[in-house]
Amino acid sequence: MEGRAKENRTVVLPVDDRRIGDFIFKDAEKGFLGEWDIQLSQDGHDAANLLQAVKELQTSSLPVAFPTETVYGLGADATRGDAVAGIYVAKQRPADNPLIVHISSLPQLRRLLSRPESIPPNGMSQDPIPFIYHPIISQFWPGPLTILLPLPSPSPLASSVTGTHSTFGARMPSSRLALALIHLTGLPIAAPSANVSTRPSPTTAAHVLHDLSGRIELIIDGGPCDVGVESTVVDGLVDPPVILRPGGVSIEMLRQCPGWQRVQVGYRDGAETGAPRAPGMKYKHYSPTARVILVHGQLCIQLLTKYLGAGSNIGLATTKTWRVDHLAASGASDIGPMGEAPGALRRFRVQRATPDSKQDIASNSGQYHSTVIAQTGPNGEDGEAAGLVDVVATDLGTEPATIAQNLFSALRELDGQGVDVIFVEAINATEGHAAAAVMNRLRKAAEREVQS
């Protein structure tokens, strides 16, 4: 197929951003917001691997996957229609879902904008970046924030980046590897998350390879992402400003900035209609193959039974109150940890509930109860014959930032264990700067949201 890599030809190249070279800033105070350059290292493979990705972005119509601080992105030259089309083909992405343009400095962004939209109050100079954005750029860039900007006319961007919109989203990532990659290409890079559309976003190179092997030629492996959910998208061209997608910068953080005290929520956590103004607004997103049930309150056996079919197995993703260790403490047969890292999956075996069972299966109240739990049935039989269910559980953490960092990886890991349904413990969307983003992603992934 045209625009598609040959099967089994996807290459993963490791790059350590600490070894690619020295960053040289023209103005140390401005840092990456000003003019800067990079002197590449002559030692090791890291700079060479990075340059290979640079060449692909400059010349190929196939996108390149690379890490940012939020999630892995699938990048292409935002000025070439054939390159941008490669993103949509590889991801199987709806054509009306706009892309975010990634830049490596403010001078690069200003070069994209051909017409000034506002004049700073001192009137001494014109700036094509609207003044409303200056405070939040100063505060949050480089970082997980995307701003909506007027599309210049004529526009240097490929029309498929923005679809029918007269605006485009721009972001400066804080990942030094991503910044170096964009800077060395000399191009604005269009980049959505590097996954098949509707799947959980990738936070490791392995996630990208799982989804896009054979669809792209190159993945830059820079290790796991720090934030774990995509950027916040804001529109400051309307009054009051609005958040179109929650992410790594919360509404409370934005309201601390001049001109943003009245910023409003402009998104719905469920599906929306019409052409999406920003990525993540319209379509089902972030969903594993297993059904996702988002649960407020304690998880009880009645609830599990309601959503389990014959032979179904369960995934649990715990946050504030559910506790994996309560399963073991209750007498569930702990088949053992499936890794040594914090939050590693653990597998248990639990007997199915009878229709009148009302006991809690997970709580931190200290009053944990369960039905009879055993590794084998009463006559020594195992598995489904004894009404046993495998439960694969993982702890996402208790703080919203930690939950955000672990969320997509956990959904993928549970899915990989072949569970049929994943029960995820909900959190308060107003608690912590990442909480709204976590709940937004979970509501878009979930088949049901229930109160136990």
Coordinates of N, CA and C in Angstrom, one line a residue, residues 256-379:
Q256 N -4.2 31.3 37.5 CA -3.2 32.1 38.2 C -2.5 33.1 37.2
C257 N -2.7 33.0 35.9 CA -2.1 33.9 34.9 C -2.9 35.1 34.6
P258 N -2.3 36.2 34.4 CA -3.0 37.4 33.9 C -3.8 37.2 32.6
G259 N -5.1 37.6 32.6 CA -5.9 37.4 31.5 C -6.6 36.1 31.4
W260 N -6.3 35.2 32.3 CA -6.9 33.8 32.3 C -7.7 33.5 33.6
Q261 N -8.0 34.6 34.3 CA -8.7 34.3 35.6 C -10.1 33.8 35.3
R262 N -10.7 34.1 34.2 CA -12.0 33.7 33.9 C -12.1 32.5 32.9
V263 N -11.0 31.8 32.7 CA -11.0 30.7 31.8 C -12.0 29.6 32.2
Q264 N -12.8 29.1 31.2 CA -13.9 28.2 31.4 C -13.6 26.8 30.8
V265 N -14.3 25.8 31.2 CA -14.2 24.5 30.6 C -15.0 24.5 29.3
G266 N -14.4 24.2 28.2 CA -15.1 24.2 26.9 C -15.2 22.8 26.3
Y267 N -15.1 21.8 27.1 CA -15.2 20.4 26.6 C -16.2 19.6 27.4
R268 N -16.6 18.5 26.8 CA -17.4 17.5 27.5 C -16.6 16.2 27.6
D269 N -16.7 15.5 28.7 CA -16.0 14.2 28.8 C -16.5 13.1 27.9
G270 N -17.7 13.2 27.5 CA -18.3 12.2 26.6 C -18.0 12.6 25.2
A271 N -18.6 11.9 24.2 CA -18.4 12.2 22.8 C -19.1 13.5 22.5
E272 N -18.6 14.2 21.5 CA -19.1 15.5 21.0 C -19.5 15.4 19.6
T273 N -20.3 16.2 19.1 CA -20.7 16.2 17.7 C -20.1 17.4 17.0
G274 N -20.2 17.3 15.6 CA -19.6 18.4 14.8 C -18.1 18.2 14.6
A275 N -17.5 19.1 13.8 CA -16.1 19.0 13.6 C -15.3 19.4 14.9
P276 N -14.4 18.5 15.4 CA -13.7 18.8 16.6 C -12.8 20.0 16.5
R277 N -12.8 20.9 17.4 CA -11.9 22.1 17.4 C -10.5 21.7 17.8
A278 N -10.4 20.6 18.6 CA -9.1 20.2 19.1 C -9.1 18.7 19.1
P279 N -7.9 18.0 19.1 CA -7.8 16.6 19.2 C -8.5 16.1 20.5
G280 N -9.1 14.9 20.5 CA -9.6 14.3 21.7 C -11.0 14.7 22.0
M281 N -11.6 15.6 21.2 CA -12.9 16.1 21.6 C -14.1 15.3 21.1
K282 N -14.0 14.8 19.9 CA -15.2 14.2 19.2 C -15.3 12.7 19.4
Y283 N -14.2 12.0 19.2 CA -14.3 10.5 19.0 C -14.0 9.8 20.2
K284 N -14.4 8.5 20.2 CA -14.0 7.6 21.3 C -12.5 7.5 21.3
H285 N -11.9 7.6 22.5 CA -10.5 7.6 22.6 C -10.0 6.7 23.7
Y286 N -8.7 6.4 23.7 CA -8.0 5.8 24.8 C -8.5 4.4 25.3
S287 N -9.2 3.7 24.4 CA -9.9 2.4 24.8 C -9.1 1.2 24.5
P288 N -8.9 0.3 25.5 CA -8.3 -1.0 25.2 C -9.3 -1.9 24.5
T289 N -8.9 -3.1 24.2 CA -9.9 -4.1 23.6 C -10.9 -4.5 24.6
A290 N -10.5 -4.7 25.9 CA -11.4 -5.1 27.0 C -12.4 -3.9 27.2
R291 N -13.6 -4.3 27.7 CA -14.5 -3.3 28.1 C -14.0 -2.6 29.4
V292 N -14.2 -1.3 29.4 CA -13.8 -0.5 30.6 C -15.0 0.0 31.4
I293 N -15.1 -0.3 32.7 CA -16.1 0.1 33.5 C -15.5 1.1 34.6
L294 N -16.0 2.3 34.6 CA -15.4 3.3 35.5 C -16.4 3.3 36.7
V295 N -15.8 3.1 37.9 CA -16.6 2.9 39.1 C -16.3 3.9 40.1
H296 N -17.4 4.6 40.6 CA -17.3 5.5 41.7 C -17.7 4.7 43.0
G297 N -16.9 4.8 44.0 CA -17.2 4.1 45.3 C -16.6 2.7 45.3
Q298 N -17.0 1.9 46.3 CA -16.4 0.6 46.5 C -16.8 -0.4 45.4
L299 N -15.9 -1.3 45.1 CA -16.2 -2.3 44.1 C -16.7 -3.5 44.8
C300 N -17.9 -4.0 44.4 CA -18.6 -5.1 45.1 C -18.8 -6.2 44.1
I301 N -18.9 -7.4 44.7 CA -19.1 -8.6 43.9 C -20.3 -8.6 43.0
Q302 N -21.4 -8.0 43.5 CA -22.6 -7.8 42.7 C -22.3 -7.1 41.4
L303 N -21.5 -6.0 41.5 CA -21.2 -5.2 40.3 C -20.3 -6.0 39.4
L304 N -19.4 -6.8 39.9 CA -18.5 -7.6 39.0 C -19.4 -8.6 38.3
T305 N -20.3 -9.3 39.0 CA -21.1 -10.3 38.4 C -22.0 -9.7 37.3
K306 N -22.5 -8.5 37.5 CA -23.4 -7.9 36.5 C -22.7 -7.8 35.1
Y307 N -21.4 -7.5 35.1 CA -20.7 -7.3 33.8 C -19.8 -8.5 33.4
L308 N -19.9 -9.6 34.0 CA -19.2 -10.8 33.6 C -20.0 -11.8 32.9
G309 N -19.5 -12.3 31.8 CA -20.1 -13.4 31.1 C -19.4 -14.7 31.4
A310 N -19.9 -15.7 30.8 CA -19.3 -17.0 31.1 C -17.8 -17.0 30.7
G311 N -16.9 -17.4 31.6 CA -15.5 -17.5 31.3 C -14.8 -16.1 31.3
S312 N -15.5 -15.1 31.7 CA -14.9 -13.8 31.8 C -13.8 -13.7 32.8
N313 N -12.8 -12.9 32.6 CA -11.8 -12.6 33.5 C -11.7 -11.1 33.7
I314 N -11.2 -10.7 34.9 CA -11.3 -9.3 35.3 C -10.0 -8.6 35.4
G315 N -9.9 -7.3 35.0 CA -8.8 -6.5 35.3 C -9.3 -5.4 36.3
L316 N -8.4 -5.1 37.3 CA -8.7 -4.1 38.3 C -7.6 -3.0 38.2
A317 N -8.0 -1.8 38.1 CA -7.0 -0.7 38.2 C -7.4 0.2 39.4
T318 N -6.6 0.2 40.5 CA -7.0 0.8 41.7 C -6.3 2.2 41.9
T319 N -7.0 3.0 42.6 CA -6.4 4.4 42.9 C -6.4 4.7 44.4
K320 N -7.5 5.3 44.8 CA -7.5 5.9 46.2 C -7.8 4.9 47.3
T321 N -8.9 4.1 47.1 CA -9.4 3.3 48.2 C -9.4 1.8 47.9
W322 N -9.5 1.3 46.7 CA -9.4 -0.1 46.4 C -7.9 -0.5 46.7
R323 N -7.8 -1.7 47.2 CA -6.4 -2.2 47.6 C -6.2 -3.6 47.1
V324 N -5.2 -3.7 46.2 CA -4.8 -5.0 45.7 C -4.5 -6.0 46.8
D325 N -3.8 -5.5 47.9 CA -3.4 -6.4 49.0 C -4.6 -6.9 49.8
H326 N -5.7 -6.3 49.7 CA -6.9 -6.8 50.3 C -7.4 -8.1 49.7
L327 N -7.2 -8.3 48.4 CA -7.5 -9.5 47.8 C -6.7 -10.7 48.4
A328 N -5.4 -10.5 48.6 CA -4.6 -11.5 49.2 C -5.0 -11.7 50.7
A329 N -5.3 -10.6 51.4 CA -5.6 -10.7 52.8 C -6.9 -11.4 53.1
S330 N -7.8 -11.3 52.1 CA -9.1 -11.9 52.2 C -9.1 -13.4 52.0
G331 N -8.0 -14.0 51.5 CA -7.9 -15.4 51.3 C -7.9 -15.7 49.8
A332 N -7.9 -14.7 48.9 CA -7.8 -15.0 47.5 C -6.5 -15.6 47.2
S333 N -6.5 -16.6 46.3 CA -5.2 -17.2 46.0 C -4.4 -16.3 45.1
D334 N -3.3 -15.8 45.7 CA -2.4 -14.9 45.0 C -1.5 -15.7 44.1
I335 N -1.7 -15.7 42.8 CA -0.9 -16.4 41.9 C 0.5 -15.8 41.7
G336 N 0.6 -14.6 42.2 CA 1.9 -14.0 42.3 C 2.1 -12.7 41.5
P337 N 3.1 -11.9 41.9 CA 3.4 -10.7 41.1 C 3.9 -11.0 39.7
M338 N 3.6 -10.1 38.8 CA 4.0 -10.3 37.4 C 5.0 -9.2 37.0
G339 N 5.8 -8.8 38.0 CA 6.9 -7.9 37.8 C 7.3 -7.3 39.1
E340 N 8.5 -6.7 39.1 CA 9.0 -6.2 40.4 C 8.8 -4.7 40.6
A341 N 8.4 -4.0 39.6 CA 8.3 -2.5 39.7 C 7.0 -2.2 40.5
P342 N 7.0 -1.0 41.1 CA 5.8 -0.5 41.8 C 4.6 -0.5 40.7
G343 N 3.5 -1.0 41.2 CA 2.3 -1.0 40.3 C 2.3 -2.2 39.3
A344 N 3.3 -3.1 39.5 CA 3.3 -4.3 38.6 C 2.0 -5.1 38.8
L345 N 1.6 -5.8 37.7 CA 0.4 -6.6 37.7 C 0.5 -7.7 38.7
R346 N -0.6 -8.0 39.4 CA -0.7 -9.2 40.2 C -1.9 -10.0 39.8
R347 N -1.8 -11.3 39.8 CA -2.9 -12.1 39.4 C -3.5 -12.9 40.6
F348 N -4.8 -12.9 40.7 CA -5.5 -13.6 41.8 C -6.5 -14.5 41.2
R349 N -7.0 -15.4 42.0 CA -8.1 -16.3 41.5 C -9.3 -16.2 42.6
V350 N -10.4 -15.8 42.1 CA -11.6 -15.5 42.9 C -12.8 -16.3 42.5
Q351 N -13.5 -16.9 43.4 CA -14.7 -17.6 43.1 C -15.9 -16.7 42.7
R352 N -16.6 -17.0 41.6 CA -17.7 -16.2 41.2 C -18.7 -16.0 42.3
A353 N -19.4 -14.9 42.3 CA -20.4 -14.6 43.3 C -21.7 -15.2 43.0
T354 N -22.5 -15.6 44.0 CA -23.9 -16.0 43.8 C -24.7 -14.8 43.6
P355 N -26.0 -14.9 43.1 CA -26.8 -13.7 42.8 C -27.1 -12.8 43.9
D356 N -27.1 -13.4 45.2 CA -27.4 -12.6 46.3 C -26.2 -12.0 47.1
S357 N -25.0 -12.2 46.5 CA -23.8 -11.7 47.1 C -23.8 -10.2 47.2
K358 N -23.4 -9.6 48.3 CA -23.4 -8.2 48.4 C -22.1 -7.7 49.0
Q359 N -21.1 -8.6 49.2 CA -19.9 -8.2 49.9 C -19.0 -7.3 49.0
D360 N -18.3 -6.4 49.7 CA -17.3 -5.6 49.0 C -16.1 -6.5 48.6
I361 N -15.6 -6.2 47.4 CA -14.4 -6.9 47.0 C -13.1 -6.1 47.2
A362 N -13.3 -4.8 47.4 CA -12.1 -3.9 47.6 C -12.6 -2.7 48.3
S363 N -11.9 -2.4 49.4 CA -12.2 -1.2 50.2 C -11.0 -0.9 51.1
N364 N -10.8 0.3 51.5 CA -9.7 0.6 52.5 C -10.4 0.8 53.8
S365 N -11.6 0.5 54.0 CA -12.3 0.8 55.3 C -11.9 -0.1 56.4
G366 N -11.1 -1.2 56.1 CA -10.7 -2.1 57.1 C -11.8 -3.2 57.4
Q367 N -12.9 -3.1 56.6 CA -13.9 -4.1 56.8 C -14.1 -4.9 55.5
Y368 N -13.0 -5.4 55.0 CA -13.0 -6.2 53.7 C -13.7 -7.5 53.9
H369 N -14.5 -7.8 52.9 CA -15.2 -9.1 52.9 C -15.2 -9.6 51.5
S370 N -15.4 -10.9 51.3 CA -15.5 -11.5 50.0 C -16.3 -12.8 50.1
T371 N -16.7 -13.3 49.0 CA -17.2 -14.7 49.0 C -16.1 -15.7 49.2
V372 N -16.5 -17.0 49.3 CA -15.5 -18.0 49.4 C -14.5 -17.9 48.3
I373 N -13.3 -17.9 48.6 CA -12.2 -17.8 47.6 C -11.3 -19.0 47.7
A374 N -11.0 -19.6 46.6 CA -10.1 -20.8 46.7 C -9.3 -20.9 45.4
Q375 N -8.2 -21.6 45.5 CA -7.4 -21.8 44.3 C -8.0 -22.9 43.4
T376 N -8.7 -23.9 44.0 CA -9.4 -24.9 43.3 C -10.8 -25.1 43.8
G377 N -11.6 -25.8 43.1 CA -13.0 -26.1 43.5 C -13.1 -27.1 44.6
P378 N -14.3 -27.4 45.2 CA -14.4 -28.3 46.3 C -14.0 -29.7 46.0
N379 N -14.0 -30.1 44.7 CA -13.6 -31.5 44.4 C -12.2 -31.5 43.7

